[in-house]
XYZ file of N, CA, C and O in Angstrom:
828
model
N -123.360 142.940 -89.574
C -122.437 143.203 -88.474
C -122.652 144.598 -87.888
O -122.699 144.788 -86.673
N -122.787 145.591 -88.800
C -122.993 146.971 -88.352
C -124.306 147.109 -87.599
O -124.386 147.819 -86.591
N -125.337 146.420 -88.093
C -126.643 146.476 -87.437
C -126.558 145.910 -86.019
O -127.121 146.466 -85.073
N -125.838 144.809 -85.844
C -125.694 144.195 -84.523
C -124.913 145.109 -83.578
O -125.219 145.203 -82.388
N -123.900 145.791 -84.141
C -123.115 146.721 -83.327
C -123.978 147.871 -82.831
O -123.904 148.270 -81.664
N -124.809 148.425 -83.712
C -125.706 149.518 -83.326
C -126.672 149.073 -82.234
O -126.945 149.810 -81.288
N -127.207 147.864 -82.374
C -128.142 147.344 -81.373
C -127.442 147.155 -80.033
O -128.023 147.422 -78.976
N -126.203 146.699 -80.075
C -125.433 146.508 -78.840
C -125.198 147.840 -78.145
O -125.369 147.967 -76.921
N -124.803 148.871 -78.911
C -124.538 150.202 -78.347
C -125.791 150.780 -77.714
O -125.736 151.373 -76.634
N -126.946 150.627 -78.359
C -128.193 151.187 -77.846
C -128.602 150.561 -76.510
O -129.333 151.180 -75.732
N -128.128 149.356 -76.242
C -128.482 148.677 -74.995
C -127.603 149.114 -73.828
O -127.857 148.740 -72.683
N -126.549 149.898 -74.108
C -125.617 150.333 -73.068
C -125.566 151.857 -73.044
O -125.102 152.488 -74.000
N -126.082 152.430 -71.966
C -126.276 153.878 -71.884
C -125.020 154.669 -72.192
O -125.039 155.615 -72.979
N -123.915 154.308 -71.560
C -122.693 155.087 -71.717
C -122.173 155.027 -73.144
O -121.754 156.037 -73.716
N -122.204 153.840 -73.739
C -121.766 153.710 -75.124
C -122.676 154.496 -76.063
O -122.215 155.117 -77.028
N -123.972 154.494 -75.738
C -124.940 155.191 -76.581
C -124.696 156.705 -76.569
O -124.699 157.361 -77.608
N -124.480 157.266 -75.366
C -124.222 158.704 -75.258
C -122.940 159.080 -75.992
O -122.899 160.062 -76.735
N -121.891 158.300 -75.801
C -120.613 158.607 -76.451
C -120.750 158.517 -77.969
O -120.258 159.381 -78.704
N -121.442 157.490 -78.443
C -121.613 157.315 -79.888
C -122.397 158.479 -80.491
O -122.026 159.019 -81.546
N -123.481 158.887 -79.823
C -124.282 160.006 -80.321
C -123.491 161.300 -80.272
O -123.619 162.166 -81.133
N -122.668 161.459 -79.245
C -121.867 162.668 -79.108
C -120.803 162.744 -80.196
O -120.627 163.774 -80.844
N -120.105 161.639 -80.411
C -119.046 161.620 -81.418
C -119.625 161.871 -82.804
O -119.000 162.524 -83.645
N -120.820 161.410 -83.032
C -121.458 161.607 -84.333
C -121.606 163.093 -84.655
O -121.511 163.511 -85.814
N -121.843 163.903 -83.619
C -122.054 165.325 -83.850
C -120.841 166.187 -83.553
O -120.947 167.418 -83.533
N -119.697 165.606 -83.313
C -118.539 166.398 -82.914
C -118.049 167.269 -84.065
O -118.057 166.857 -85.213
N -117.665 168.516 -83.738
C -117.114 169.384 -84.777
C -115.924 170.207 -84.295
O -115.363 170.970 -85.059
N -115.543 170.071 -83.044
C -114.311 170.704 -82.587
C -113.823 170.016 -81.321
O -114.439 169.075 -80.825
N -112.701 170.480 -80.807
C -112.042 169.793 -79.695
C -112.750 169.955 -78.362
O -112.417 169.259 -77.400
N -113.750 170.858 -78.252
C -114.405 171.085 -76.963
C -115.057 169.817 -76.401
O -115.031 169.560 -75.200
N -115.657 169.025 -77.295
C -116.370 167.847 -76.813
C -115.419 166.822 -76.205
O -115.794 166.070 -75.309
N -114.187 166.804 -76.659
C -113.197 165.894 -76.092
C -113.033 166.164 -74.605
O -112.907 165.250 -73.789
N -113.059 167.451 -74.222
C -112.937 167.817 -72.814
C -114.095 167.254 -72.002
O -113.938 166.843 -70.861
N -115.286 167.260 -72.632
C -116.471 166.790 -71.924
C -116.389 165.283 -71.688
O -116.636 164.785 -70.595
N -116.024 164.544 -72.735
C -115.974 163.097 -72.634
C -114.898 162.645 -71.647
O -115.082 161.726 -70.861
N -113.756 163.289 -71.666
C -112.665 162.928 -70.766
C -112.947 163.348 -69.328
O -112.417 162.789 -68.377
N -113.807 164.356 -69.165
C -114.096 164.880 -67.824
C -113.454 166.235 -67.672
O -112.241 166.366 -67.653
N -114.287 167.278 -67.577
C -113.772 168.631 -67.480
C -113.962 169.161 -66.072
O -114.988 168.931 -65.455
N -112.977 169.874 -65.529
C -113.041 170.395 -64.177
C -113.030 171.920 -64.195
O -112.174 172.519 -64.841
N -114.027 172.541 -63.512
C -114.040 174.000 -63.515
C -113.004 174.534 -62.530
O -112.515 173.817 -61.666
N -112.705 175.825 -62.672
C -111.619 176.416 -61.910
C -111.982 176.650 -60.436
O -111.119 176.680 -59.571
N -113.269 176.810 -60.167
C -113.678 177.151 -58.808
C -113.712 175.938 -57.880
O -113.180 175.967 -56.784
N -114.389 174.894 -58.315
C -114.721 173.822 -57.395
C -114.030 172.491 -57.699
O -114.113 171.561 -56.913
N -113.382 172.406 -58.843
C -112.734 171.156 -59.232
C -113.732 169.999 -59.228
O -113.410 168.881 -58.849
N -114.960 170.280 -59.626
C -115.967 169.227 -59.718
C -116.089 168.782 -61.173
O -116.023 169.591 -62.084
N -116.280 167.509 -61.370
C -116.323 166.982 -62.725
C -117.587 167.436 -63.449
O -118.682 167.446 -62.899
N -117.414 167.813 -64.697
C -118.534 168.181 -65.550
C -119.040 166.908 -66.207
O -118.363 166.340 -67.065
N -120.198 166.421 -65.796
C -120.669 165.127 -66.257
C -121.932 165.253 -67.099
O -122.652 166.240 -67.043
N -122.183 164.210 -67.878
C -123.415 164.077 -68.636
C -124.176 162.884 -68.076
O -123.694 161.749 -68.157
N -125.332 163.135 -67.495
C -126.135 162.066 -66.910
C -127.359 161.842 -67.791
O -128.232 162.701 -67.902
N -127.402 160.691 -68.420
C -128.512 160.365 -69.305
C -129.633 159.708 -68.509
O -129.433 158.679 -67.870
N -130.825 160.313 -68.557
C -131.993 159.774 -67.867
C -132.930 159.121 -68.880
O -133.056 159.588 -70.013
N -133.578 158.049 -68.455
C -134.586 157.374 -69.274
C -135.922 157.497 -68.550
O -136.092 156.941 -67.466
N -136.859 158.209 -69.153
C -138.148 158.413 -68.502
C -139.287 157.756 -69.283
O -139.772 156.709 -68.906
N -139.688 158.378 -70.395
C -140.767 157.807 -71.200
C -140.236 157.138 -72.452
O -139.139 156.602 -72.467
N -141.049 157.217 -73.513
C -140.684 156.571 -74.780
C -140.631 157.556 -75.941
O -140.394 157.150 -77.079
N -140.827 158.845 -75.668
C -140.901 159.832 -76.743
C -139.506 160.156 -77.284
O -138.539 160.239 -76.537
N -139.411 160.351 -78.606
C -138.158 160.661 -79.298
C -137.048 159.657 -78.941
O -135.968 160.030 -78.465
N -137.258 158.376 -79.162
C -136.278 157.363 -78.744
C -134.946 157.462 -79.479
O -133.930 156.958 -78.978
N -134.937 158.085 -80.661
C -133.709 158.170 -81.449
C -132.951 159.478 -81.241
O -131.951 159.729 -81.922
N -133.419 160.315 -80.332
C -132.745 161.586 -80.081
C -132.439 161.738 -78.596
O -133.075 161.111 -77.747
N -131.471 162.589 -78.285
C -131.173 162.954 -76.901
C -131.687 164.364 -76.678
O -131.386 165.276 -77.457
N -132.479 164.563 -75.632
C -133.025 165.879 -75.303
C -132.115 166.539 -74.270
O -131.790 165.932 -73.245
N -131.707 167.768 -74.546
C -130.873 168.514 -73.595
C -131.724 169.619 -72.983
O -132.122 170.576 -73.647
N -132.041 169.456 -71.695
C -132.947 170.375 -71.001
C -132.205 171.608 -70.502
O -131.227 171.499 -69.760
N -132.672 172.791 -70.909
C -132.108 174.065 -70.448
C -133.196 174.741 -69.623
O -134.063 175.424 -70.150
N -133.174 174.506 -68.320
C -134.228 174.999 -67.445
C -133.743 176.133 -66.559
O -132.568 176.232 -66.239
N -134.676 176.966 -66.172
C -134.414 178.048 -65.231
C -135.691 178.277 -64.439
O -136.782 178.288 -65.003
N -135.549 178.443 -63.113
C -136.720 178.729 -62.305
C -137.586 177.521 -62.020
O -138.752 177.663 -61.696
N -137.049 176.307 -62.165
C -137.781 175.105 -61.783
C -137.063 174.480 -60.593
O -136.434 173.446 -60.675
N -137.125 175.192 -59.469
C -136.395 174.787 -58.287
C -134.943 175.207 -58.339
O -134.152 174.876 -57.467
N -134.583 175.970 -59.372
C -133.215 176.441 -59.543
C -133.162 177.946 -59.356
O -134.112 178.655 -59.679
N -132.054 178.450 -58.848
C -131.895 179.881 -58.657
C -131.866 180.590 -59.996
O -131.172 180.175 -60.917
N -132.609 181.682 -60.111
C -132.698 182.422 -61.363
C -131.854 183.682 -61.305
O -131.804 184.372 -60.293
N -131.182 183.977 -62.407
C -130.413 185.220 -62.521
C -131.232 186.244 -63.295
O -132.391 186.009 -63.644
N -130.636 187.411 -63.572
C -131.319 188.434 -64.350
C -131.491 188.008 -65.797
O -130.902 187.032 -66.260
N -132.294 188.763 -66.523
C -132.659 188.378 -67.889
C -131.432 188.260 -68.796
O -131.266 187.274 -69.527
N -130.569 189.267 -68.770
C -129.392 189.253 -69.646
C -128.451 188.107 -69.298
O -127.871 187.471 -70.187
N -128.298 187.828 -68.011
C -127.438 186.721 -67.594
C -128.010 185.390 -68.063
O -127.275 184.515 -68.545
N -129.330 185.219 -67.952
C -129.946 183.973 -68.394
C -129.807 183.805 -69.906
O -129.543 182.697 -70.404
N -129.972 184.884 -70.652
C -129.812 184.808 -72.108
C -128.368 184.488 -72.470
O -128.097 183.708 -73.396
N -127.433 185.097 -71.747
C -126.011 184.865 -71.963
C -125.686 183.373 -71.790
O -125.076 182.735 -72.666
N -126.131 182.799 -70.677
C -125.870 181.395 -70.404
C -126.636 180.490 -71.368
O -126.145 179.417 -71.744
N -127.833 180.913 -71.753
C -128.643 180.116 -72.671
C -127.916 179.885 -73.992
O -127.928 178.774 -74.537
N -127.284 180.921 -74.523
C -126.592 180.787 -75.804
C -125.453 179.784 -75.715
O -125.236 178.990 -76.641
N -124.723 179.806 -74.597
C -123.661 178.817 -74.411
C -124.247 177.409 -74.320
O -123.691 176.443 -74.861
N -125.370 177.269 -73.637
C -125.979 175.952 -73.485
C -126.521 175.427 -74.819
O -126.491 174.217 -75.087
N -127.032 176.321 -75.646
C -127.492 175.908 -76.967
C -126.330 175.368 -77.799
O -126.475 174.384 -78.531
N -125.183 176.030 -77.675
C -123.997 175.540 -78.362
C -123.587 174.169 -77.830
O -123.223 173.269 -78.601
N -123.669 173.999 -76.518
C -123.313 172.718 -75.908
C -124.233 171.616 -76.421
O -123.787 170.497 -76.704
N -125.538 171.919 -76.558
C -126.488 170.931 -77.081
C -126.068 170.478 -78.469
O -126.147 169.283 -78.798
N -125.616 171.415 -79.286
C -125.152 171.049 -80.617
C -123.907 170.174 -80.549
O -123.735 169.242 -81.339
N -123.028 170.468 -79.600
C -121.790 169.713 -79.466
C -122.064 168.233 -79.176
O -121.337 167.353 -79.646
N -123.087 167.956 -78.399
C -123.382 166.567 -78.044
C -124.497 165.991 -78.923
O -125.059 164.944 -78.624
N -124.822 166.721 -79.992
C -125.808 166.239 -80.963
C -127.166 165.973 -80.307
O -127.810 164.943 -80.533
N -127.597 166.926 -79.465
C -128.858 166.780 -78.734
C -129.862 167.843 -79.172
O -129.499 168.878 -79.734
N -131.125 167.573 -78.897
C -132.205 168.521 -79.179
C -132.390 169.410 -77.958
O -132.695 168.916 -76.873
N -132.215 170.736 -78.076
C -132.378 171.604 -76.901
C -133.847 171.797 -76.541
O -134.718 171.864 -77.401
N -134.093 171.869 -75.250
C -135.431 172.163 -74.724
C -135.266 173.295 -73.716
O -134.631 173.118 -72.680
N -135.827 174.461 -73.985
C -135.681 175.622 -73.106
C -136.983 175.842 -72.341
O -138.049 175.996 -72.940
N -136.862 175.853 -71.009
C -138.048 176.105 -70.186
C -137.681 176.967 -68.995
O -136.812 176.611 -68.199
N -138.344 178.122 -68.886
C -138.176 179.012 -67.740
C -139.428 178.884 -66.886
O -140.508 179.309 -67.274
N -139.291 178.301 -65.693
C -140.431 177.958 -64.861
C -140.842 179.021 -63.862
O -140.436 180.188 -63.944
N -141.640 178.615 -62.880
C -142.319 179.544 -61.976
C -141.369 180.329 -61.082
O -141.728 181.401 -60.595
N -140.186 179.808 -60.803
C -139.241 180.522 -59.954
C -138.359 181.497 -60.733
O -137.509 182.166 -60.144
N -138.584 181.567 -62.041
C -137.868 182.534 -62.861
C -138.273 183.943 -62.448
O -139.449 184.210 -62.167
N -137.322 184.872 -62.376
C -137.605 186.238 -61.925
C -138.716 186.905 -62.722
O -139.461 187.733 -62.215
N -138.836 186.538 -63.999
C -139.781 187.219 -64.880
C -141.064 186.424 -65.120
O -141.879 186.796 -65.966
N -141.251 185.359 -64.347
C -142.462 184.567 -64.502
C -143.665 185.360 -64.009
O -143.612 186.038 -62.979
N -144.771 185.297 -64.746
C -145.980 186.053 -64.425
C -147.176 185.102 -64.480
O -147.520 184.598 -65.556
N -147.795 184.853 -63.325
C -148.942 183.941 -63.299
C -150.117 184.482 -64.103
O -151.008 183.705 -64.478
N -150.111 185.766 -64.390
C -151.161 186.328 -65.241
C -151.072 185.839 -66.677
O -152.023 186.020 -67.452
N -149.955 185.217 -67.021
C -149.765 184.695 -68.379
C -150.047 183.193 -68.458
O -149.875 182.583 -69.517
N -150.504 182.596 -67.349
C -150.670 181.135 -67.320
C -151.680 180.637 -68.350
O -151.595 179.491 -68.799
N -152.640 181.485 -68.725
C -153.618 181.061 -69.725
C -153.013 181.031 -71.126
O -153.611 180.469 -72.057
N -151.836 181.622 -71.296
C -151.151 181.638 -72.594
C -150.035 180.615 -72.627
O -149.940 179.786 -73.534
N -149.168 180.649 -71.626
C -148.059 179.695 -71.520
C -147.519 179.687 -70.101
O -147.574 180.708 -69.404
N -147.015 178.544 -69.669
C -146.362 178.439 -68.367
C -144.847 178.367 -68.521
O -144.136 177.967 -67.593
N -144.390 178.769 -69.676
C -142.958 178.833 -69.963
C -142.594 180.287 -70.223
O -142.943 180.849 -71.268
N -141.901 180.919 -69.276
C -141.611 182.348 -69.394
C -140.732 182.673 -70.600
O -140.771 183.796 -71.111
N -139.954 181.723 -71.066
C -139.156 181.956 -72.273
C -140.063 182.262 -73.453
O -139.745 183.097 -74.308
N -141.228 181.628 -73.486
C -142.154 181.805 -74.593
C -143.041 183.030 -74.448
O -143.908 183.265 -75.288
N -142.837 183.822 -73.384
C -143.468 185.143 -73.348
C -142.942 185.977 -74.514
O -143.661 186.797 -75.079
N -141.684 185.780 -74.830
C -140.986 186.643 -75.782
C -140.557 185.934 -77.063
O -140.510 186.554 -78.130
N -140.242 184.635 -76.974
C -139.587 183.956 -78.083
C -140.349 182.702 -78.526
O -141.128 182.128 -77.764
N -140.071 182.291 -79.757
C -140.571 181.013 -80.248
C -139.775 179.885 -79.580
O -138.608 180.067 -79.229
N -140.393 178.701 -79.400
C -139.631 177.569 -78.847
C -138.424 177.257 -79.734
O -138.496 177.399 -80.959
N -137.329 176.845 -79.131
C -136.127 176.536 -79.920
C -136.238 175.172 -80.595
O -135.466 174.865 -81.509
N -137.185 174.345 -80.146
C -137.428 173.050 -80.776
C -138.814 172.572 -80.377
O -139.452 173.149 -79.489
N -139.274 171.501 -81.008
C -140.593 170.974 -80.657
C -140.585 170.214 -79.336
O -141.636 169.822 -78.826
N -139.399 170.022 -78.739
C -139.314 169.302 -77.465
C -139.859 170.124 -76.305
O -140.184 169.569 -75.253
N -139.966 171.452 -76.459
C -140.407 172.316 -75.362
C -141.833 172.028 -74.926
O -142.212 172.319 -73.794
N -142.616 171.452 -75.801
C -144.028 171.227 -75.500
C -144.268 169.999 -74.631
O -145.389 169.756 -74.202
N -143.216 169.244 -74.339
C -143.392 167.978 -73.632
C -142.698 167.992 -72.272
O -141.730 168.711 -72.057
N -143.204 167.164 -71.391
C -142.626 167.017 -70.050
C -141.376 166.148 -70.115
O -141.291 165.237 -70.953
N -140.398 166.401 -69.206
C -139.209 165.541 -69.151
C -139.548 164.065 -68.962
O -138.807 163.192 -69.413
N -140.679 163.784 -68.307
C -141.067 162.404 -68.044
C -141.477 161.635 -69.304
O -141.658 160.420 -69.264
N -141.620 162.363 -70.416
C -142.052 161.722 -71.654
C -140.898 161.289 -72.550
O -141.092 160.529 -73.494
N -139.670 161.770 -72.276
C -138.561 161.514 -73.189
C -137.832 160.213 -72.859
O -137.626 159.867 -71.702
N -137.403 159.545 -73.919
C -136.630 158.305 -73.755
C -135.211 158.607 -73.267
O -134.674 157.892 -72.414
N -134.602 159.669 -73.814
C -133.216 160.015 -73.481
C -133.152 161.501 -73.135
O -133.486 162.344 -73.964
N -132.708 161.812 -71.925
C -132.857 163.166 -71.394
C -131.631 163.542 -70.560
O -131.213 162.781 -69.686
N -131.028 164.697 -70.858
C -129.882 165.192 -70.100
C -130.225 166.569 -69.551
O -130.669 167.453 -70.293
N -130.016 166.759 -68.261
C -130.277 168.046 -67.639
C -129.066 168.955 -67.789
O -127.930 168.530 -67.566
N -129.317 170.206 -68.121
C -128.237 171.181 -68.268
C -127.569 171.439 -66.927
O -128.208 171.402 -65.878
N -126.280 171.711 -66.981
C -125.489 171.998 -65.792
C -124.666 173.250 -66.073
O -124.119 173.401 -67.170
N -124.558 174.158 -65.098
C -123.808 175.399 -65.298
C -122.371 175.099 -65.729
O -121.752 175.874 -66.469
N -121.836 173.963 -65.282
C -120.454 173.619 -65.629
C -120.299 173.312 -67.113
O -119.186 173.315 -67.630
N -121.404 173.016 -67.795
C -121.314 172.711 -69.214
C -120.869 173.911 -70.044
O -120.420 173.747 -71.178
N -121.019 175.127 -69.503
C -120.605 176.294 -70.285
C -119.176 176.711 -69.958
O -118.627 177.585 -70.612
N -118.572 176.079 -68.944
C -117.211 176.463 -68.578
C -116.199 176.121 -69.665
O -115.103 176.675 -69.687
N -116.536 175.185 -70.538
C -115.597 174.835 -71.599
C -115.458 175.953 -72.624
O -114.502 175.973 -73.389
N -116.425 176.887 -72.622
C -116.370 177.993 -73.574
C -115.835 179.273 -72.951
O -115.298 180.126 -73.626
N -116.049 179.436 -71.661
C -115.644 180.692 -71.026
C -115.264 180.444 -69.574
O -115.920 179.682 -68.863
N -114.197 181.076 -69.142
C -113.828 181.010 -67.730
C -114.817 181.877 -66.947
O -114.763 183.106 -66.983
N -115.737 181.222 -66.232
C -116.813 181.944 -65.564
C -116.466 182.323 -64.128
O -117.332 182.726 -63.363
N -115.204 182.192 -63.752
C -114.830 182.454 -62.368
C -115.159 183.876 -61.958
O -115.652 184.144 -60.865
N -114.906 184.841 -62.856
C -115.138 186.231 -62.482
C -116.601 186.643 -62.608
O -116.968 187.760 -62.266
N -117.442 185.728 -63.122
C -118.892 185.965 -63.207
C -119.223 187.250 -63.977
O -120.242 187.893 -63.711
N -118.427 187.638 -64.911
C -118.658 188.883 -65.636
C -119.461 188.617 -66.905
O -119.682 187.467 -67.298
N -119.886 189.700 -67.555
C -120.587 189.606 -68.824
C -119.622 189.679 -69.998
O -120.044 189.661 -71.148
N -118.348 189.756 -69.713
C -117.369 189.878 -70.779
C -117.378 188.620 -71.652
O -117.365 187.511 -71.154
N -117.411 188.834 -72.964
C -117.389 187.730 -73.916
C -116.056 187.753 -74.638
O -115.682 188.754 -75.253
N -115.335 186.657 -74.561
C -114.058 186.585 -75.239
C -114.274 186.643 -76.747
O -115.265 186.124 -77.274
N -113.340 187.264 -77.447
C -113.477 187.448 -78.894
C -113.722 186.137 -79.626
O -114.508 186.081 -80.576
N -113.077 185.080 -79.161
C -113.200 183.794 -79.842
C -114.621 183.238 -79.765
O -115.043 182.430 -80.602
N -115.392 183.684 -78.746
C -116.751 183.184 -78.568
C -117.821 184.099 -79.150
O -118.991 183.701 -79.240
N -117.447 185.314 -79.542
C -118.457 186.305 -79.934
C -119.266 185.838 -81.141
O -120.495 185.876 -81.140
N -118.577 185.404 -82.193
C -119.284 184.943 -83.394
C -120.092 183.689 -83.099
O -121.209 183.521 -83.611
N -119.538 182.799 -82.268
C -120.251 181.582 -81.914
C -121.606 181.896 -81.269
O -122.640 181.339 -81.638
N -121.602 182.844 -80.309
C -122.847 183.209 -79.636
C -123.803 183.920 -80.592
O -125.020 183.726 -80.524
N -123.255 184.741 -81.484
C -124.090 185.417 -82.480
C -124.773 184.395 -83.390
O -125.961 184.532 -83.728
N -124.042 183.357 -83.761
C -124.616 182.309 -84.603
C -125.729 181.565 -83.868
O -126.763 181.220 -84.459
N -125.523 181.306 -82.568
C -126.548 180.631 -81.775
C -127.810 181.495 -81.667
O -128.934 181.001 -81.772
N -127.601 182.794 -81.463
C -128.744 183.708 -81.361
C -129.526 183.726 -82.674
O -130.763 183.633 -82.685
N -128.809 183.839 -83.787
C -129.452 183.904 -85.103
C -130.220 182.624 -85.409
O -131.309 182.655 -85.985
N -129.668 181.490 -85.001
C -130.279 180.199 -85.320
C -131.481 179.881 -84.446
O -132.492 179.348 -84.936
N -131.412 180.208 -83.140
C -132.422 179.719 -82.205
C -133.362 180.781 -81.628
O -134.473 180.438 -81.221
N -132.905 182.025 -81.521
C -133.700 183.030 -80.811
C -134.518 183.855 -81.795
O -133.986 184.661 -82.563
N -135.840 183.631 -81.770
C -136.747 184.316 -82.691
C -137.920 184.888 -81.904
O -138.582 184.152 -81.153
N -138.166 186.168 -82.057
C -139.298 186.799 -81.370
C -140.611 186.165 -81.820
O -140.793 185.878 -83.004
N -141.525 185.946 -80.866
C -142.837 185.451 -81.259
C -143.713 186.604 -81.760
O -143.340 187.779 -81.666
N -144.868 186.269 -82.303
C -145.728 187.295 -82.922
C -146.210 188.314 -81.902
O -146.351 189.502 -82.208
N -146.475 187.889 -80.679
C -146.944 188.808 -79.641
C -145.883 189.862 -79.342
O -146.176 191.051 -79.225
N -144.629 189.445 -79.244
C -143.549 190.375 -78.964
C -143.292 191.288 -80.154
O -143.069 192.498 -79.983
N -143.337 190.737 -81.356
C -143.156 191.551 -82.563
C -144.218 192.641 -82.652
O -143.924 193.801 -82.945
N -145.467 192.255 -82.382
C -146.568 193.219 -82.446
C -146.387 194.331 -81.421
O -146.592 195.514 -81.712
N -145.991 193.955 -80.189
C -145.763 194.954 -79.139
C -144.677 195.938 -79.551
O -144.843 197.164 -79.409
N -143.562 195.434 -80.075
C -142.453 196.304 -80.474
C -142.864 197.212 -81.629
O -142.581 198.428 -81.623
N -143.563 196.656 -82.612
C -144.012 197.461 -83.762
C -144.954 198.573 -83.312
O -144.858 199.719 -83.793
N -145.870 198.245 -82.397
C -146.810 199.253 -81.901
C -146.085 200.364 -81.146
O -146.428 201.555 -81.280
N -145.101 199.994 -80.336
C -144.337 200.989 -79.586
C -143.559 201.916 -80.521
O -143.479 203.123 -80.289
N -142.999 201.355 -81.579
C -142.272 202.179 -82.554
C -143.229 203.145 -83.252
O -142.924 204.338 -83.417
N -144.410 202.633 -83.642
C -145.408 203.487 -84.302
C -145.855 204.616 -83.380
O -145.993 205.778 -83.808
N -146.110 204.289 -82.106
C -146.528 205.313 -81.148
C -145.453 206.377 -80.965
O -145.754 207.581 -80.880
N -144.213 205.927 -80.902
C -143.102 206.869 -80.743
C -142.990 207.796 -81.951
O -142.837 209.014 -81.808
N -143.108 207.239 -83.146
C -143.015 208.055 -84.356
C -144.184 209.030 -84.455
O -144.005 210.186 -84.873
N -145.374 208.577 -84.062
C -146.538 209.467 -84.102
C -146.382 210.631 -83.126
O -146.754 211.771 -83.428
N -145.833 210.349 -81.933
C -145.612 211.428 -80.961
C -144.578 212.420 -81.481
O -144.705 213.631 -81.272
N -143.587 211.887 -82.167
C -142.556 212.781 -82.726
C -143.153 213.693 -83.794
O -142.776 214.866 -83.905
N -144.080 213.165 -84.592
C -144.709 213.976 -85.641
C -145.564 215.094 -85.059
O -145.755 216.140 -85.694
N -146.095 214.878 -83.841
C -146.965 215.872 -83.219
C -146.191 216.962 -82.476
O -146.778 217.941 -82.037
N -144.915 216.784 -82.334
C -144.114 217.802 -81.648
C -144.004 219.057 -82.507
O -143.932 218.980 -83.743
N -143.991 220.229 -81.887
C -143.833 221.475 -82.669
C -142.438 221.511 -83.309
O -141.496 220.913 -82.788
N -142.330 222.143 -84.438
C -141.028 222.223 -85.098
C -140.038 223.008 -84.239
O -140.439 223.869 -83.455
N -138.779 222.717 -84.367
C -137.766 223.460 -83.577
C -137.722 224.922 -83.999
O -138.043 225.259 -85.152
N -137.389 225.799 -83.088
C -137.328 227.225 -83.426
C -136.267 227.481 -84.508
O -135.269 226.775 -84.568
N -136.510 228.473 -85.365
C -135.518 228.768 -86.409
C -134.213 229.276 -85.814
O -134.165 229.806 -84.742
């Protein structure tokens, strides 16, 4: 009976998304998403649109966190700020996050195309193995929406202020997902060494 129920749910997109979401629920925020959440500015519904493209990862839902792929890009700190909220949202709906910063990203550099075409990976390790694949390859795919982060913070004032209740949550997301890649680590280590060496060469302060 249970097997037949699972097969029935998988054949119906809306039931499938709700079932996968409920499976990963851990607080009341997701209830707002399922019922329909409205932001303070535009009163537009915060929706989850499940796309079916390819056949890859058929048992998982991919949550795409894109910037600079035909979308307006903000500054680095703002993008990182929003990214952490989106990573939390991916966990709320039990989805695999995929982070991609494309050519319209402010910090995209075509000189790096021989290394990566994802500006996020200039500095960081991929947050999951889904980053290496095109959206057209995934069986179940949800595009990130700015409204998805409104459930965590009132973004009307567009400030960088983080409410106390969210501070630890964002710190946990950073610790779990944001890891410097070897190229960035090497650059930082070299800069620290150069700075220390220059300090050693300075004359001693006068007595």
